[in-house]
mmCIF file of C-alpha atoms in Angstrom:
data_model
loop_
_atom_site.group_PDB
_atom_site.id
_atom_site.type_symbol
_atom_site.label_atom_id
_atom_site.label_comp_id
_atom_site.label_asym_id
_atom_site.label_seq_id
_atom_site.Cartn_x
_atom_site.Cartn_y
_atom_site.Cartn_z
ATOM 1 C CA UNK A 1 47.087 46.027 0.601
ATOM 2 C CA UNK A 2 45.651 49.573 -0.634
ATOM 3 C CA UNK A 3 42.867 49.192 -2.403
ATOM 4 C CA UNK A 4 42.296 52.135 -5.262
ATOM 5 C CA UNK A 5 38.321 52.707 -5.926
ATOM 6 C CA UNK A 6 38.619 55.006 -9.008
ATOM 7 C CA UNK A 7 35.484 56.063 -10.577
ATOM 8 C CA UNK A 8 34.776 57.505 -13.970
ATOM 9 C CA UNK A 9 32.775 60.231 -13.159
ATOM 10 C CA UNK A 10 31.569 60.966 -16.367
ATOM 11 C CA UNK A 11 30.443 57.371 -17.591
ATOM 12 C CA UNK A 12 28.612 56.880 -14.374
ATOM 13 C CA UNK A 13 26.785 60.225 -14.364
ATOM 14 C CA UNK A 14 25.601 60.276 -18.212
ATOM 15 C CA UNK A 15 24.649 56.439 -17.230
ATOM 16 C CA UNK A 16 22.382 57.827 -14.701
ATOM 17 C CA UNK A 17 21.113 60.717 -16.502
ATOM 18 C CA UNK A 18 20.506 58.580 -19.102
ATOM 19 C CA UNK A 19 17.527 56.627 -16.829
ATOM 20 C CA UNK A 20 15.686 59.736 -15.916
ATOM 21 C CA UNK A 21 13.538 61.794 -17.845
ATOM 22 C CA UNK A 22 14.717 64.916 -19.842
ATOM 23 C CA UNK A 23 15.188 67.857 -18.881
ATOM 24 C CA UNK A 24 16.961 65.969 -15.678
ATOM 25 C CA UNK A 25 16.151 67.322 -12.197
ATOM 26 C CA UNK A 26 19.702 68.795 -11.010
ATOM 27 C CA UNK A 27 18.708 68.027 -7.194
ATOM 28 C CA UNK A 28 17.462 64.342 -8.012
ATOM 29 C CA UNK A 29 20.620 63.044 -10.530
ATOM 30 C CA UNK A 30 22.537 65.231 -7.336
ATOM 31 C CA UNK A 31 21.064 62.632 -5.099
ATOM 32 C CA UNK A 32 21.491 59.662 -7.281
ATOM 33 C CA UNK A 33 25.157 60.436 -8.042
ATOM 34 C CA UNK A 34 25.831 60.613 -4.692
ATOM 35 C CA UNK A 35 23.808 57.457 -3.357
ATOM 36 C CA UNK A 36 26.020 55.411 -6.373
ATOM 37 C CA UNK A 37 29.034 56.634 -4.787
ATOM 38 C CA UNK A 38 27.965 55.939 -1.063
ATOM 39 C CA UNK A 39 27.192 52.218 -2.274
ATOM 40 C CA UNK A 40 30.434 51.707 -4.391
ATOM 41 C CA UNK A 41 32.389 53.042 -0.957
ATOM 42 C CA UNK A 42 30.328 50.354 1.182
ATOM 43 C CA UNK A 43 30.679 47.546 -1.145
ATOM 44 C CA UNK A 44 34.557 48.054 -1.763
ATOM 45 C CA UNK A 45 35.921 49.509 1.412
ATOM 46 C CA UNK A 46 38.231 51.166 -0.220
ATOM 47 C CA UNK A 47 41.291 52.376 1.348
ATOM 48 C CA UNK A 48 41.436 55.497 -1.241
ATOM 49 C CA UNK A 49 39.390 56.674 -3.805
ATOM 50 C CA UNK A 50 39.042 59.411 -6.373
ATOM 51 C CA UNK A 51 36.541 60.455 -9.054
ATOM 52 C CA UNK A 52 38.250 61.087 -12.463
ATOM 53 C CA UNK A 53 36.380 63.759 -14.952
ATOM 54 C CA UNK A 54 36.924 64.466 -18.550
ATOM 55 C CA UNK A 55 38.755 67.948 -19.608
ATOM 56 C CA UNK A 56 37.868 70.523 -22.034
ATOM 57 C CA UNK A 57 40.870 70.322 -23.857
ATOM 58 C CA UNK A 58 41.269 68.805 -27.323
ATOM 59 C CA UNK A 59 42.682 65.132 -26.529
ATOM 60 C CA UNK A 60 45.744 63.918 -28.175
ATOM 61 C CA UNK A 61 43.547 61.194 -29.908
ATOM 62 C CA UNK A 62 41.600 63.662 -31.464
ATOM 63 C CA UNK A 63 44.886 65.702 -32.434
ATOM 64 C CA UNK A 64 46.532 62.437 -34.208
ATOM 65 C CA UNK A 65 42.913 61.632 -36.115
ATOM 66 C CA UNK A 66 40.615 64.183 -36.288
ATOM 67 C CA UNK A 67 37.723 62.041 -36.788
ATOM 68 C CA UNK A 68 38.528 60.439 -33.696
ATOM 69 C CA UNK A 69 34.562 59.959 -31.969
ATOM 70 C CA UNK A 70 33.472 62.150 -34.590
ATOM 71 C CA UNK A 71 29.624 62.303 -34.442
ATOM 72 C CA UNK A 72 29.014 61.106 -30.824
ATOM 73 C CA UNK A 73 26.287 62.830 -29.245
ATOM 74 C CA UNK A 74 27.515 65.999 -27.102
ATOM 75 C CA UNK A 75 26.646 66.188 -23.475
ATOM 76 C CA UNK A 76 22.799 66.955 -22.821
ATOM 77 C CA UNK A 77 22.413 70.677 -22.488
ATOM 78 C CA UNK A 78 20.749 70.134 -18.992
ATOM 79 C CA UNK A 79 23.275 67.523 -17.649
ATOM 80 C CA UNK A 80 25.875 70.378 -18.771
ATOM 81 C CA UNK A 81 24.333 72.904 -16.800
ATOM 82 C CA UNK A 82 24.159 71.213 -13.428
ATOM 83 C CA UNK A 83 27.713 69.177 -14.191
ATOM 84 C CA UNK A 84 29.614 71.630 -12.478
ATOM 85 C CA UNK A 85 27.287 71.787 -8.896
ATOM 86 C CA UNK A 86 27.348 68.107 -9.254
ATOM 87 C CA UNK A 87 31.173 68.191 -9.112
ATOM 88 C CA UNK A 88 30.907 70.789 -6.529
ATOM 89 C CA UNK A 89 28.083 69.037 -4.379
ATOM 90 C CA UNK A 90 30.287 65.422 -4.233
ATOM 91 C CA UNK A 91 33.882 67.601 -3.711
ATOM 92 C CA UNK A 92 31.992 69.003 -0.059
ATOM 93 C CA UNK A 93 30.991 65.581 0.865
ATOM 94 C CA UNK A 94 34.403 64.533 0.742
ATOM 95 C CA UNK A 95 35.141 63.057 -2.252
ATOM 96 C CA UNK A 96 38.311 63.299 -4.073
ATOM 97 C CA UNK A 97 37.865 64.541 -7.390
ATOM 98 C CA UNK A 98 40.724 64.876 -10.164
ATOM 99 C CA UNK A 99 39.923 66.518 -13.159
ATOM 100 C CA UNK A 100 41.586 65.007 -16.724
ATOM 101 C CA UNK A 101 43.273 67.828 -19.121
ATOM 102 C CA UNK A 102 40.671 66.104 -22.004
ATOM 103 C CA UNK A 103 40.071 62.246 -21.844
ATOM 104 C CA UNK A 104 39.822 60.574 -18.207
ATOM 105 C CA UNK A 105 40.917 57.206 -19.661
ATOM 106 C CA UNK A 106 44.355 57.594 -19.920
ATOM 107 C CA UNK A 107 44.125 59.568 -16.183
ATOM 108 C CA UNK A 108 42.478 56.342 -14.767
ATOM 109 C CA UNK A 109 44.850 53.655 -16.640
ATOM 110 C CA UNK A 110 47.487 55.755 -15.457
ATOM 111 C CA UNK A 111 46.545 55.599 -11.441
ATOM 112 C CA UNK A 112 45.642 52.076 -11.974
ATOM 113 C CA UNK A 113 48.618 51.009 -13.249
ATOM 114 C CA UNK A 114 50.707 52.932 -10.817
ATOM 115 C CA UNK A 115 49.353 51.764 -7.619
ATOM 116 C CA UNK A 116 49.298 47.899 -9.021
ATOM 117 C CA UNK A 117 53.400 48.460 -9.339
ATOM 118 C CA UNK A 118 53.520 49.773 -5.711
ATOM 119 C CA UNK A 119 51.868 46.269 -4.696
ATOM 120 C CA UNK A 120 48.451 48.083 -4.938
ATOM 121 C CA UNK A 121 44.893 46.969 -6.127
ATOM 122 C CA UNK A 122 42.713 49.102 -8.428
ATOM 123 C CA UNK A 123 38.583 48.636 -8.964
ATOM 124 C CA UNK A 124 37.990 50.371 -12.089
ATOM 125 C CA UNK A 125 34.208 51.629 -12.068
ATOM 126 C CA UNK A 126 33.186 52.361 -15.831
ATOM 127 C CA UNK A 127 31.174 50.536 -18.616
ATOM 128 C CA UNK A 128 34.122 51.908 -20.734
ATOM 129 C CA UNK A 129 35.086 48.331 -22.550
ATOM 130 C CA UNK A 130 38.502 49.910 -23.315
ATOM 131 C CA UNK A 131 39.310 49.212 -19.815
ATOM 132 C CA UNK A 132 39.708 45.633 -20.536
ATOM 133 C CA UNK A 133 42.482 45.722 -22.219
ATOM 134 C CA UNK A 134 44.634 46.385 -19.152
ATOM 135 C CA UNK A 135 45.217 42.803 -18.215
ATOM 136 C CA UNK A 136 46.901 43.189 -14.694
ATOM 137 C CA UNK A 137 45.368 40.176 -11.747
ATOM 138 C CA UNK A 138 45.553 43.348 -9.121
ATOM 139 C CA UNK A 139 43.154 45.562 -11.782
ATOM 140 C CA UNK A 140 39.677 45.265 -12.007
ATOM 141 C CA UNK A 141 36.339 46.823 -13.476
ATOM 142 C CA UNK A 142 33.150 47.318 -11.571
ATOM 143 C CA UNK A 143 29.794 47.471 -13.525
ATOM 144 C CA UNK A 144 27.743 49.659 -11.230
ATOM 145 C CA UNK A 145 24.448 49.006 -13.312
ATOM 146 C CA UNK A 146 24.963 45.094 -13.392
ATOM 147 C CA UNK A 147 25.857 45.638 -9.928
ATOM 148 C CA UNK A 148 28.442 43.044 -10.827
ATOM 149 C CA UNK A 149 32.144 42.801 -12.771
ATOM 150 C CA UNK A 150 32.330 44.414 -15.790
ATOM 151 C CA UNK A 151 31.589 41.126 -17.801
ATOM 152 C CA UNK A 152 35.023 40.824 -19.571
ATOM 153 C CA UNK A 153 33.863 36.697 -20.818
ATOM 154 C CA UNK A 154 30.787 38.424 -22.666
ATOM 155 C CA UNK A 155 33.016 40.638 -24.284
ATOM 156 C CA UNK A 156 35.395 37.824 -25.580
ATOM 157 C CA UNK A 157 32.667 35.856 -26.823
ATOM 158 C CA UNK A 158 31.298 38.701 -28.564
ATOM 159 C CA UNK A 159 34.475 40.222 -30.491
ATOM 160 C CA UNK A 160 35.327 36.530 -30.381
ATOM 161 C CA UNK A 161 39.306 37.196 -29.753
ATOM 162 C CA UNK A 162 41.345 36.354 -26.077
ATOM 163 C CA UNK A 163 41.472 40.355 -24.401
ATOM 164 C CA UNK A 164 44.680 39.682 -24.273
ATOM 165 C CA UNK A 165 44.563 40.641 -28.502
ATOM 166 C CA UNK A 166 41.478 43.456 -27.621
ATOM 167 C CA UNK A 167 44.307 46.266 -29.077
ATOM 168 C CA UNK A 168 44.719 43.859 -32.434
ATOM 169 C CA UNK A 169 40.813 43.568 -32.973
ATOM 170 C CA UNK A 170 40.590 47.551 -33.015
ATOM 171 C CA UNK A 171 43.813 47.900 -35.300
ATOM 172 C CA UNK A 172 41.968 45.133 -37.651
ATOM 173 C CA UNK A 173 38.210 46.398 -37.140
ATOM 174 C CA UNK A 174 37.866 49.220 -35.816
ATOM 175 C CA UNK A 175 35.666 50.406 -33.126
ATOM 176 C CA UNK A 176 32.357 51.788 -34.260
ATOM 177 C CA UNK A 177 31.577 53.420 -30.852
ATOM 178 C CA UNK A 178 34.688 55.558 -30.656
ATOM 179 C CA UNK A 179 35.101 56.055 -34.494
ATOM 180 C CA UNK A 180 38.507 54.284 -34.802
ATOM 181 C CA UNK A 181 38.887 52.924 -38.674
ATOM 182 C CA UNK A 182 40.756 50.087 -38.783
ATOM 183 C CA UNK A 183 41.119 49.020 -41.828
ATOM 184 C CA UNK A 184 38.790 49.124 -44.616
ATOM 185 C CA UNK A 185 36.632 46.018 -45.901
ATOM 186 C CA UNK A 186 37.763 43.910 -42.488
ATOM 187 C CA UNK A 187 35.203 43.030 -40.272
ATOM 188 C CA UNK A 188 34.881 42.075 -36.728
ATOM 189 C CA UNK A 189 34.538 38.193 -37.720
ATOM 190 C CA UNK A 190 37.789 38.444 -40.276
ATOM 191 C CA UNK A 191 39.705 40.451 -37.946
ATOM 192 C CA UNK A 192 38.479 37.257 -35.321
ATOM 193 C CA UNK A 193 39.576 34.806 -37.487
ATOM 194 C CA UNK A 194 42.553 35.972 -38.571
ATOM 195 C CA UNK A 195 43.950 36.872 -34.528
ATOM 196 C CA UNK A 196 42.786 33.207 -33.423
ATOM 197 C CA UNK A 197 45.036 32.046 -36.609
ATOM 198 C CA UNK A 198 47.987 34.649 -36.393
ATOM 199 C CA UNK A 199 48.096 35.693 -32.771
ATOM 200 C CA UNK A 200 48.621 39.160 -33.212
ATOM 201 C CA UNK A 201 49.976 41.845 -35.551
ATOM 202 C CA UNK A 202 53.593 41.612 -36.117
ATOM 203 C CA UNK A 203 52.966 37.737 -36.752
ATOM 204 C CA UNK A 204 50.038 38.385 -39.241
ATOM 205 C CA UNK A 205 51.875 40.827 -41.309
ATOM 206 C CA UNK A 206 54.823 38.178 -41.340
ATOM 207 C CA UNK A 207 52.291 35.688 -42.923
ATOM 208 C CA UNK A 208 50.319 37.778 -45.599
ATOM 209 C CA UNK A 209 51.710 35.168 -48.330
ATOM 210 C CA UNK A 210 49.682 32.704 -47.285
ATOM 211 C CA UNK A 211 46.513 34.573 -47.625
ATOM 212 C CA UNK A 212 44.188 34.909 -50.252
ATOM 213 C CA UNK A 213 45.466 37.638 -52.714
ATOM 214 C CA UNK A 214 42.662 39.751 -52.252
ATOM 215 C CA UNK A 215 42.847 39.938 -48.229
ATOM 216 C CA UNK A 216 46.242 39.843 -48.361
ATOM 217 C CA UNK A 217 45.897 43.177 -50.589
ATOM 218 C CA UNK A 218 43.239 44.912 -48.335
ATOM 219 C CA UNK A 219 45.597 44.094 -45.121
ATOM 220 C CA UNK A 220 49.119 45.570 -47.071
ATOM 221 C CA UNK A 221 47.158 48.424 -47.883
ATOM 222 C CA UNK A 222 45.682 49.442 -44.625
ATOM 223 C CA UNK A 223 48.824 48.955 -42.703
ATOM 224 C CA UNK A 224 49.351 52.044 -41.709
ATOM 225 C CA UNK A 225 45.858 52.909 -40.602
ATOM 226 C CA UNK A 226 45.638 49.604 -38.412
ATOM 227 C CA UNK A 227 49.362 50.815 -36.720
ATOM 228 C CA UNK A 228 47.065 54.490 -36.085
ATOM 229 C CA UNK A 229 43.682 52.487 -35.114
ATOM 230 C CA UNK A 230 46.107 50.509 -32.497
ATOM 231 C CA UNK A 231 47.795 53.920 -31.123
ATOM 232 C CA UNK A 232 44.255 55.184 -30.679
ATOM 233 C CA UNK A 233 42.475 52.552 -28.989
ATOM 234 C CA UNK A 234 45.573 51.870 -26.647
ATOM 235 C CA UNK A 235 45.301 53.529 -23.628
ATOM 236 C CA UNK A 236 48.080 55.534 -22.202
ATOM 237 C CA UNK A 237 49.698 53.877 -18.950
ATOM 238 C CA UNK A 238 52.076 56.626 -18.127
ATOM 239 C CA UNK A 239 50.824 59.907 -17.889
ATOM 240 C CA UNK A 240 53.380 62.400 -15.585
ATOM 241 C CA UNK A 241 50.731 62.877 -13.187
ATOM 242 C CA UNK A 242 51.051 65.855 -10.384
ATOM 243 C CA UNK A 243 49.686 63.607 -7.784
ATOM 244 C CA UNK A 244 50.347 60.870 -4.788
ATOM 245 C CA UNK A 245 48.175 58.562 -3.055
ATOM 246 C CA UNK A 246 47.334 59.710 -0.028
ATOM 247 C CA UNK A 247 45.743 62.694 -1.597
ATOM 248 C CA UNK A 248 42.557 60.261 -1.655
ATOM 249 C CA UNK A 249 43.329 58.539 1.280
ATOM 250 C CA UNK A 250 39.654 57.460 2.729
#
């Protein structure tokens, strides 16, 4: 069975710029970066691999609702400087990089899901919670900081919801981190509470009678912003990507 080792370059790099001291030392988060990829290599024997990066251009997220991360600290000045010899550096060693027209998310979900319908397995390396929502047995997420799985049981217990509903939470909620609304006045524990009670959307808004009038009036009128929360935090499975597998054959 191939096994996919796709890495999201950018999560792992701010990650490890974020342990060293500012202004970072270009040659030492160099040497880092590339130790982190040697180990994920040894420990995964993967048969290919490829390092995803975020794009410049204005992701269709941020297109359908402007406010979309809004506020979100921009890259460090000195990890920007050195990002592109980083790239650079890793490409000579060998290893495949593919670079994202904006967000890598959708890129990785897409080569994921891909090589899982060809019979494939993919190890996901990213912090990136969003990643859990694609519930696949031959798809998996790598913490490289725990050293461990991405520890998808903590994040149940903490959103308190099955990941199986991790799209309905974010239509209901939000999600602070990446500035997606939800709907106003409903909280992670209401949004929990109602999805352990309903299920999901469609069977929620099917039930609003036998709510309390004044949730039932906060849910009717946010319906349309939990449908856009839902688009947004969904990630995108089926991007027409330019590329085939054995470009990062091993």
């Amino acid at each position: 069975m191939n096994t996919f080792l796709i890495i999201d370059g950018m999560n792992l790099t701010r990650r490890l710029h974020a342990t060293m001291g500012a202004p970072v030392d270009g040659a030492q988060l160099q040497q880092r970066l590339e130790q982190a990829c040697d180990k994920l290599k040894r420990l995964h024997q993967p048969s290919h691999l490829v390092i995803v990066w975020d794009g410049d251009n204005l992701s269709w997220r941020k297109q359908l609702y402007p406010d979309y991360k809004k506020g979100r600290k921009p890259m460090p000045e000195d990890l920007a400087a050195v990002l592109p010899r980083l790239k650079q550096a890793l490409t000579e060693l060998g290893w495949h990089g593919l670079q994202a027209d904006s967000e890598a998310d959708d890129v990785i979900a897409t080569l994921a899901a891909k090589l899982v319908a060809h019979q494939g397995q993919a190890m996901i390396v990213s912090t990136d919670k969003g990643f859990a929502q694609l519930q696949h047995s031959n798809i998996h997420q790598w913490d490289y900081f725990a050293k461990a799985p991405f520890d998808h049981a903590a994040l149940q217990t903490k959103l308190g919801v099955d990941l199986s509903q991790l799209l309905d939470f974010f239509a209901l909620a939000g999600d602070s981190g990446n500035k997606i609304p939800g709907i106003a006045g409903i909280g992670g524990k209401t949004a929990a509470g109602l999805l352990n009670q309903y299920h999901d959307l469609a069977n929620l808004y099917q039930h609003l009678d036998q709510l309390n009038d004044k949730l039932a009036a906060k849910l009717g009128a946010g319906k349309d912003m939990a449908r856009l929360s839902y688009k947004l935090a969904k990630l995108n499975q089926e991007l027409p990507l330019q590329v085939s597998l054995r470009q990062y054959r091993c």
